[in-house]
């Protein structure tokens, strides 16, 4: 799968280093800056309104009470408020969302037709639909709750009870989260069944064209059909494996087993339509055509810079280094009782001339000990473009001089490192690689658990939206809070673009400049005529710079919703790494804490809750 | 706000609503069996824009449009961006899924279908290394185009989509570097063909069906847009010829022979079709001789009014030229300096006698014939333009060459020559070098007969000479394998001389020319000794093409090759020419010269 931003190990992500702070220090600093900023602004406003002494005293009181109340929250009171929030949601007929979701899935077949990789499309669709539904429900549930209470005066009944403002905010966040979680559970279950049912199919054997199966001496031992019937928009070729088993070969992302019952052959249900590969990634470096180490290979002119390429017929190579290689990574083939290192490789082929079109470009792969430079015997392979190809190395193998060696003892360094060297053999042809294109495959994880992890990512998004919405609704009226939260969510989905506008890196300039260009139908790249001499243009750009600074500040507290997307893993058949889930949960916790604190002060600011 | 204000506001709202309802009703009320509907419904009906008028109604499409709640434009914009992004990031599954969604949001936007089907067939397909994967996406693009056609059967622009379909089926499958593999996969593609009989599963024939359907849609009053009529109407016959050529290459000579018979018939039909020149002049490509004869008749009639008037006028004008100009004009073309060329061109403009000048000269000499002379001059000019345009279109379409090609390919000699070449190649591949040599030599004797009978085959514009050169190369490989020299008695030296542009036969040709020089010398000596006539004449080079005095004709927009480029603005990889070049390798890859 494409992995543009590899998942960092948890500690690296959380702590970082001096030059690049991790999430933990960043959270604390942001919290501190926000707190100090709020106190300063509050102080200024109070001084203006009430004079320096009284104003200062009021701010001190608010901060002191706030800090005190933060440590006196009661789980019982919070759960009572949460229960109320659940009841309120049910009264608002939140279950209608389930009906809408089911209708969506009922008609999804109209829009989802893919002959190539249906699992990818189905998973992408259900997870994206669930994510949007989750965010939408979370937003609608939470954003109108407190404003409605203010409007209907029910809040007076609540504040007369012994509850604190923090309890109200946190209780609501938790209550709506509970409702949202239930909905997500139901939607997740329906989605999984939908995908499973959609991918399930069967074939018959098409007996119109038959093929002879021959033994080692060339004698015909059986005659079997060449193809399956056309079902679900595809058919499979029937092949006989090395072990004699008959399979309906890989097509549309799956294969079938052909079962023999006496003379009768039947095709099994699809195998591995849903999978969760667990890769162990290494780091990648390249060698240029002269064998010198370089960070990237050559560019072949593709707009997308994800992969870089190595030149065939030269010393150019892609080298992956895997850490902590030990026995646990080997798998045992029960047939020959041999242990293998299961390597998987994705190659993108780039031909500078067509050569023989039916002959794949040849590549070579070797294992190497980074310490001793001992190499395994070179293995040649035919490159299958854009396909996950298995390259299994037996534990007992030979080195480049044909001496028997042990993979773990001889090729893995003392530090547990192993290098995989891949080269393109054909002259003037190229192979393209990125870090994630070679990995050691661990035993597959459960697709169901993987799907559940993707649902956790969606849940995280929903909880963040609920937390922000509840905090905003503590101060603002329903529609305004809705607008604010929707804007934050929308910006969260396009955070990268938002940041590029803030930094002035986006084409078209800052917000004001872009507006002028839009209205005057001016393209994004042309400079304004004589712009350096024109006061109004310079003013425009300077104002944009100031707005940019503000936008960068906002960007620091903006949730990046694209980082909570687990669907690409599930759709590509890869396991979502646990560190990623933990990172997402911690990020969510940070937003809940931050929103609760902000919501508390907002609510305290309202006359009724003091 | 008191009660009175509130009541007044409500009244204002009601009146406002009433006022707005009226134009909405007037504009938007739908058509029913008893009511012709509002203005928009009427306009839809008048211009054939209602969904039922355009093509198949897709419930999914209608639902999706409805679901966007008026934000269809925004959704379309986002999806186009998403499609571009998916293409950039090589996420092909996402790309095709996004295009499906887009097709439902804008099913009647013809450019969408043209652009994106091209994108899939031409740009996405070449991103794969395996030819089977490539074929899959070529076919996906074709299927996408077919889907667009289903949605737009009655759309005014449907001929363009149908023509594109014919082009994709023919050119993308039949002219790719992988055409052998693509044609094989296409024949075996049950999913695509459904019940189509095996013998009809040729990409050129299926493409021809689409071209014919496009022509049929014109008969139903649809619009050709900016596409050249010459290219549009020649396509079915060209497809038939490409089919004949392709199966000939595959060794189906008997079927190919009858395919060529049909090709000739269809090419002549194309020649008899009235097509419109880009200037609006109507002409027939097969009508050149008649147009030229009529022009000659009219010139004779004009000449009869005042014999020699035109010549006299020209001589008068020649006398007015300066000495330098006269000298430049009198210098033979190949001896003129570049300065003289310019002077001669300018001088020629000064002395040229137009039909109107001619009529004026007649009127001066015989004033009673003035009206008749001007009348004739007008007709003469029109006829002259018609002839020039007809000749130009014929040349652009390579009309004469293809006609002769269709005729000669049916002859037993040509069939036999091709068959022997094919069998020679087969024999060599099977290791029988002696038989291969024999068959090739037999083939070249037959080719000699064919070329002598149809000298136009040596025309630069036709690929036959290059085809034969391929056989000659194969023959040389056979000779190399036999360790034999290239024979001096080889009957097709003229083909090598003319078509070996890459000078692959440089050494052989040099030897041959030395030998023939010696022979010529010795025969010259003999002639001198015997006191007979002049030295033998130099072999005459065919003058290819010829200079066209009207090369700045405004019709240059479709002065392209026979299967010329589509004139639509295509995508980045729009490498569409029919010429036998690699169509894919350079699509968006840097060309690295093969050394």
Tab-separated table of C-alpha atoms in Angstrom, chain A residues 19 22 87 123 131-132 147 153 159 166 201 242 248 268 273 366 388 399 404 425 437 456 465 500 580-581 596:
chain	number	residue	atom	x	y	z
A	19	UNK	CA	14.680	19.793	17.237
A	22	UNK	CA	6.712	15.220	20.030
A	87	UNK	CA	-32.163	10.442	26.879
A	123	UNK	CA	-14.333	-0.819	2.175
A	131	UNK	CA	-17.054	8.556	9.003
A	132	UNK	CA	-19.199	11.283	7.459
A	147	UNK	CA	-28.334	26.251	23.425
A	153	UNK	CA	-34.693	27.417	30.377
A	159	UNK	CA	-27.821	24.472	37.696
A	166	UNK	CA	-17.233	21.237	34.211
A	201	UNK	CA	-19.818	-15.086	-4.760
A	242	UNK	CA	3.312	-27.169	-7.539
A	248	UNK	CA	-8.915	-20.669	-9.585
A	268	UNK	CA	-14.909	-22.940	-3.230
A	273	UNK	CA	-11.200	-11.203	-0.231
A	366	UNK	CA	19.752	-10.588	-2.529
A	388	UNK	CA	2.522	-7.552	-4.252
A	399	UNK	CA	25.993	-17.346	-0.379
A	404	UNK	CA	25.820	-23.064	2.518
A	425	UNK	CA	18.798	-6.460	-14.514
A	437	UNK	CA	7.340	-1.400	-1.207
A	456	UNK	CA	-11.974	3.382	16.217
A	465	UNK	CA	-16.343	16.859	16.842
A	500	UNK	CA	-0.173	26.312	2.974
A	580	UNK	CA	-1.371	4.623	15.132
A	581	UNK	CA	-4.528	3.744	17.046
A	596	UNK	CA	-13.784	20.508	28.422
